[in-house]
Short mmCIF file of C-alpha atoms in Angstrom, two decimals:
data_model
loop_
_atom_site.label_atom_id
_atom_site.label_comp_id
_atom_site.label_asym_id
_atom_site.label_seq_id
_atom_site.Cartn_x
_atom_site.Cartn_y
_atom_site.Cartn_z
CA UNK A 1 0.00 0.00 0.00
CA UNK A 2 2.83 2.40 -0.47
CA UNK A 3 2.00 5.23 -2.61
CA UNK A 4 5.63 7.60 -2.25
CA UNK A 5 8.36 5.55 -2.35
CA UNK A 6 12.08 6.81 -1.16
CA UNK A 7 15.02 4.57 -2.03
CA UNK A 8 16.63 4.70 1.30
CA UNK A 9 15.81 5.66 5.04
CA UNK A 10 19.16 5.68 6.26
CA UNK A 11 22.34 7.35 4.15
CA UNK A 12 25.78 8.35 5.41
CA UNK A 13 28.25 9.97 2.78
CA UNK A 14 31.49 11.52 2.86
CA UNK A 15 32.18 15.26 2.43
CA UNK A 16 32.42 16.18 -1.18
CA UNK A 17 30.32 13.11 -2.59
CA UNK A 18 27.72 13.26 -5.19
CA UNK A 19 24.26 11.99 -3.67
CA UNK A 20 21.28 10.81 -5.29
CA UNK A 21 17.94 10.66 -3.27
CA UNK A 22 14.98 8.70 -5.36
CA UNK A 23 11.54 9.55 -5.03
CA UNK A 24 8.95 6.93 -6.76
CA UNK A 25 5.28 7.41 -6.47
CA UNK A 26 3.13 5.75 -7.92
CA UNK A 27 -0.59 7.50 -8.09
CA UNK A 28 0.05 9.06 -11.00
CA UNK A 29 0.33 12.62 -9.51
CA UNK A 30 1.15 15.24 -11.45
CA UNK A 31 3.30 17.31 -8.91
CA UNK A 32 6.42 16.21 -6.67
CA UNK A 33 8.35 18.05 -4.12
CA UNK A 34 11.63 17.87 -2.28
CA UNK A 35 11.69 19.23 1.40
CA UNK A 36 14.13 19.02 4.33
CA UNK A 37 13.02 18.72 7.50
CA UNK A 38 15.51 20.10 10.39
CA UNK A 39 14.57 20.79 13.77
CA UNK A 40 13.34 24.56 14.71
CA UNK A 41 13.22 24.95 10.95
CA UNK A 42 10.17 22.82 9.74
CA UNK A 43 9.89 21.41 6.50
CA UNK A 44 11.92 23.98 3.63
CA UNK A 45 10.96 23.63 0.01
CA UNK A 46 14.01 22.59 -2.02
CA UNK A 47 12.58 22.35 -5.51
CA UNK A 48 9.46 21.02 -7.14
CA UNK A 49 8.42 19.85 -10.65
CA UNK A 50 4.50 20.25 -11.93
CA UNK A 51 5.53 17.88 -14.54
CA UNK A 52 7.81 15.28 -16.59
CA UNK A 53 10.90 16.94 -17.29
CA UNK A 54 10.08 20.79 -15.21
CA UNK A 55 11.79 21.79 -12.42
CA UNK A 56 11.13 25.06 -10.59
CA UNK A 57 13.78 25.79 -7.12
CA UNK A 58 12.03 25.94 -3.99
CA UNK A 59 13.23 27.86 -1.38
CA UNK A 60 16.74 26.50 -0.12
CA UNK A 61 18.15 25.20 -3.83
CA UNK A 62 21.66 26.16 -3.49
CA UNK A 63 23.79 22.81 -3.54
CA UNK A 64 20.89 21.01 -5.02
CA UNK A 65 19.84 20.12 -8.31
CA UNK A 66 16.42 17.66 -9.12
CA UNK A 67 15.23 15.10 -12.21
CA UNK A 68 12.22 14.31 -13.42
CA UNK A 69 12.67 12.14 -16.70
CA UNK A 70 9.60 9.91 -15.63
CA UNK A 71 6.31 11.31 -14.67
CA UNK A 72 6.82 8.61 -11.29
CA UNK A 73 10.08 9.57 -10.57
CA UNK A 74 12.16 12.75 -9.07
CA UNK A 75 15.25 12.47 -7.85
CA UNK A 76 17.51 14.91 -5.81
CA UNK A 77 20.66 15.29 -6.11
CA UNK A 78 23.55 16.76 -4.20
CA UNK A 79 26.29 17.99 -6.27
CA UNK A 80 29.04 17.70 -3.42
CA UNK A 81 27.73 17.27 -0.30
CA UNK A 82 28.21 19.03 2.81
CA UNK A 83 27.88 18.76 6.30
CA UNK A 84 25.40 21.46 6.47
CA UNK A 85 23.08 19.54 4.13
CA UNK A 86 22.55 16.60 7.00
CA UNK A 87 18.37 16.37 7.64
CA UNK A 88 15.84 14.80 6.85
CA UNK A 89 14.43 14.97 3.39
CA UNK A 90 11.16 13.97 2.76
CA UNK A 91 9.50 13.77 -1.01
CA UNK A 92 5.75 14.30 -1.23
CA UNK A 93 3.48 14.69 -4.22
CA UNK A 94 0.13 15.75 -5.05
CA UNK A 95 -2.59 15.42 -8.11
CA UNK A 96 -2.61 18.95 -9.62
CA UNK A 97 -1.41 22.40 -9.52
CA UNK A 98 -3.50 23.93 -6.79
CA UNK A 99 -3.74 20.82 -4.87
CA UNK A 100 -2.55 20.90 -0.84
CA UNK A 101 -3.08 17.44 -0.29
CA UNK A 102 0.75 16.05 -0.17
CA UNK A 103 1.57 12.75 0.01
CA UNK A 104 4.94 12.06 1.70
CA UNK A 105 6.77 9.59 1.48
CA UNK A 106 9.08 7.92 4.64
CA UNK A 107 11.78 10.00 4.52
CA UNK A 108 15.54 9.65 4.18
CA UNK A 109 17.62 10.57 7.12
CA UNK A 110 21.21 11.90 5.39
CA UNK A 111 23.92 12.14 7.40
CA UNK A 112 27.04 13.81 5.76
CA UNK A 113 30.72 13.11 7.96
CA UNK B 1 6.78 38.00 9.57
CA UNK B 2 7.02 34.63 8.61
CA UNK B 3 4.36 33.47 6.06
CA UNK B 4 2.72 30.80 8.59
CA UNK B 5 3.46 30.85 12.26
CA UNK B 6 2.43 28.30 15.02
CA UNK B 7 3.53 28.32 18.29
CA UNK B 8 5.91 25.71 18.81
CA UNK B 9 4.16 24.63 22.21
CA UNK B 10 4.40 21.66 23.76
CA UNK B 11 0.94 22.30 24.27
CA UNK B 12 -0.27 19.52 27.10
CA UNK B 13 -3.86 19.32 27.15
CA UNK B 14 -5.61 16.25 29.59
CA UNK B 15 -7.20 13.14 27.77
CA UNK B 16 -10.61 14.10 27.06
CA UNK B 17 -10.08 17.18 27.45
CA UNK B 18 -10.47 19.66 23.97
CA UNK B 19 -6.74 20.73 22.07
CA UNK B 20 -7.05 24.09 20.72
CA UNK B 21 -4.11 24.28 17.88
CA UNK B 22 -3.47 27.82 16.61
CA UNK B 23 -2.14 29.56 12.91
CA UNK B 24 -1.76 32.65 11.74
CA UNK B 25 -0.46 33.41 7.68
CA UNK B 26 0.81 36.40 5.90
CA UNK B 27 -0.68 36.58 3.09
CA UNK B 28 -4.07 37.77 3.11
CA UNK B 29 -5.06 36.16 -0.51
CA UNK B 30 -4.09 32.87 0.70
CA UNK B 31 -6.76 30.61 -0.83
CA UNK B 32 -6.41 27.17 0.79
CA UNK B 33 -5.60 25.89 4.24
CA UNK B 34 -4.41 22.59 5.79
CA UNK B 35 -3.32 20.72 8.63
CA UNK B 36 -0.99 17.82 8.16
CA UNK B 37 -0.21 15.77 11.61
CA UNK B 38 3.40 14.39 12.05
CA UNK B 39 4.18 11.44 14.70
CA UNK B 40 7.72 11.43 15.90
CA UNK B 41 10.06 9.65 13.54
CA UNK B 42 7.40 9.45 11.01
CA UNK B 43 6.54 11.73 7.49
CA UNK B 44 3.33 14.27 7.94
CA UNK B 45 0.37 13.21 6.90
CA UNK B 46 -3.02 15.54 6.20
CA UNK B 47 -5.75 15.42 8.59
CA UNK B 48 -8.10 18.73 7.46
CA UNK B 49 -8.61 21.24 4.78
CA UNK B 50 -10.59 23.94 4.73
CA UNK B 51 -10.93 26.86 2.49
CA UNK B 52 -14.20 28.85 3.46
CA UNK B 53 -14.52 30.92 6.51
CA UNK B 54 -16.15 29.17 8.86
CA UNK B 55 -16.06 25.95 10.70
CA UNK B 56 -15.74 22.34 9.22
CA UNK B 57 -15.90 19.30 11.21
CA UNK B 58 -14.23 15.68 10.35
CA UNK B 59 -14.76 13.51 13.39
CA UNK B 60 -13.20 14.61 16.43
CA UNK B 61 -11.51 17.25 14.25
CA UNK B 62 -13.07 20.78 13.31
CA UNK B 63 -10.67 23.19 11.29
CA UNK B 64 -11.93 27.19 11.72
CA UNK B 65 -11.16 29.69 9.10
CA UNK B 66 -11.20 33.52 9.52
CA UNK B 67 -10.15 35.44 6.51
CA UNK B 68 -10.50 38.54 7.77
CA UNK B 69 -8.23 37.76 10.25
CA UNK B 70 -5.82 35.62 8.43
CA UNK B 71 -5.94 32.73 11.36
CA UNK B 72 -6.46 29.04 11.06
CA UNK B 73 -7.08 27.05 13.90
CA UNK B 74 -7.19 23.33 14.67
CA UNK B 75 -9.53 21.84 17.69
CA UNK B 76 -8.99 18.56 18.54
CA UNK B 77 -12.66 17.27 20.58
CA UNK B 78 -11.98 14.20 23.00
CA UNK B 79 -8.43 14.20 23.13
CA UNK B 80 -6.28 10.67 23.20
CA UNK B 81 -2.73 9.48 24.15
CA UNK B 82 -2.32 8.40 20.35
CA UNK B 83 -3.29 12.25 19.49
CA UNK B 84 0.31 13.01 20.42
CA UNK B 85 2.26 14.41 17.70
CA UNK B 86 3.07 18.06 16.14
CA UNK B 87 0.61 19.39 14.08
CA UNK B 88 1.76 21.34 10.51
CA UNK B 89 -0.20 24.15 9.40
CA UNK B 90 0.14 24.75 6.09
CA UNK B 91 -1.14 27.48 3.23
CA UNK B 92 -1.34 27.70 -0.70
CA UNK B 93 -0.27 31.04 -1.22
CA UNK B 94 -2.73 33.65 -3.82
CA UNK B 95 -1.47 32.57 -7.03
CA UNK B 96 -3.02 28.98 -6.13
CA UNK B 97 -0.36 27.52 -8.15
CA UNK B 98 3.03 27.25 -5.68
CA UNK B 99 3.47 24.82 -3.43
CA UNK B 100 2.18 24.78 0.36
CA UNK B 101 4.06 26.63 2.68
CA UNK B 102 3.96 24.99 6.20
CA UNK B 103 4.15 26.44 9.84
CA UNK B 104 7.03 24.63 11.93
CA UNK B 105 4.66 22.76 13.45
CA UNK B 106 3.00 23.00 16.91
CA UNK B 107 3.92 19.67 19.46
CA UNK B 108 0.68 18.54 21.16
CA UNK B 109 0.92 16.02 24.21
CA UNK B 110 -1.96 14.47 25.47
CA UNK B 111 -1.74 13.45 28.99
CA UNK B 112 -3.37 10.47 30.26
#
């Protein structure tokens, strides 16, 4: 019964690596999302795509970049990560433009050493 | 001002007793209005949304909506142990057509 699907819950990189986060739903929802979740700061919108191959930046996209070949899939990625990008990052999407009810999926706790 | 603001609580209410969750938003053509409930170690998840003034009622839940006074609020009737959690307000913004923008969340613990 899993609807948003991320790849892993649990990730520990190195300084300086390149990091790919996958995001799967599969609802057929037109929009996806890429937050980080950090305590005090709530959820921050990293970037977002309203369909196959658009990306728009969110609020926080420095260090970030996003792909969306597949209407299912949207992927994060961190060009060289850095310590300051350890959270949580949670991937949510939703039917339409317009639409507030998210779907998130589980979650993937990054750590970055 | 931040665009949606919650108190960050812990707000500690008595089972049974009624949890009175609170958000106010920026911007005053802000359409639609949510609340999305988050358990500890686990992704949020929406409970309510409302987008007329007024009251609307789902259960034990009842979302209220004044406009005029750009708040949101969030009563929880009957409140339970497994009502725990922090509670995300979130907004659609005037355009309609940007993503929510959510509140940090207030943390409600019901006591038993």
């Amino acid at each position: 019964d899993v609807k948003v699907t991320q790849s892993s819950r649990y990730l520990v990189k190195r300084t300086g690596e390149k990091v790919f986060l996958e995001c799967v739903q599969d609802m057929d929802h037109e929009n996806m999302f890429w937050y980080r979740q950090d305590p005090g700061l709530g959820l921050r919108l990293i970037y977002f795509s309203y369909d196959v191959k658009m990306k728009e930046k969110g609020d926080i996209p420095e260090g970030y970049s996003v792909s969306r070949e597949k209407k299912e899939r949207f992927s994060l990625i961190l060009e060289s990560a850095s310590t300051n990008q350890t959270s949580m990052y949670l991937c949510a999407s939703s039917p339409g433009r317009g639409s507030g009810g998210y779907t998130f999926g589980s979650g993937t706790r990054l750590t970055v050493v | 001002q931040k665009e949606v603001e919650q108190n960050s609580g812990p707000l500690s209410v008595p089972e049974g007793a009624i949890a009175s969750l609170n958000c106010t938003y920026s911007d005053r053509g802000s359409q639609s209005f949510f609340w999305y409930r988050q358990y500890s170690g686990k992704s949020p998840e929406l409970i309510m949304s409302i987008y007329s003034n007024g009251d609307k009622e789902d259960g034990r839940f009842t979302a209220q909506l004044n406009k005029a006074s750009q708040y949101v609020s969030l009563l929880i009737r009957d409140s339970q142990p497994s009502d725990s959690a922090t509670y995300l307000c979130a907004v659609i913004r005037n355009s309609g057509n940007t993503p929510l923008v959510f509140g940090k969340g207030t943390r409600l613990s019901v006591i038993a």
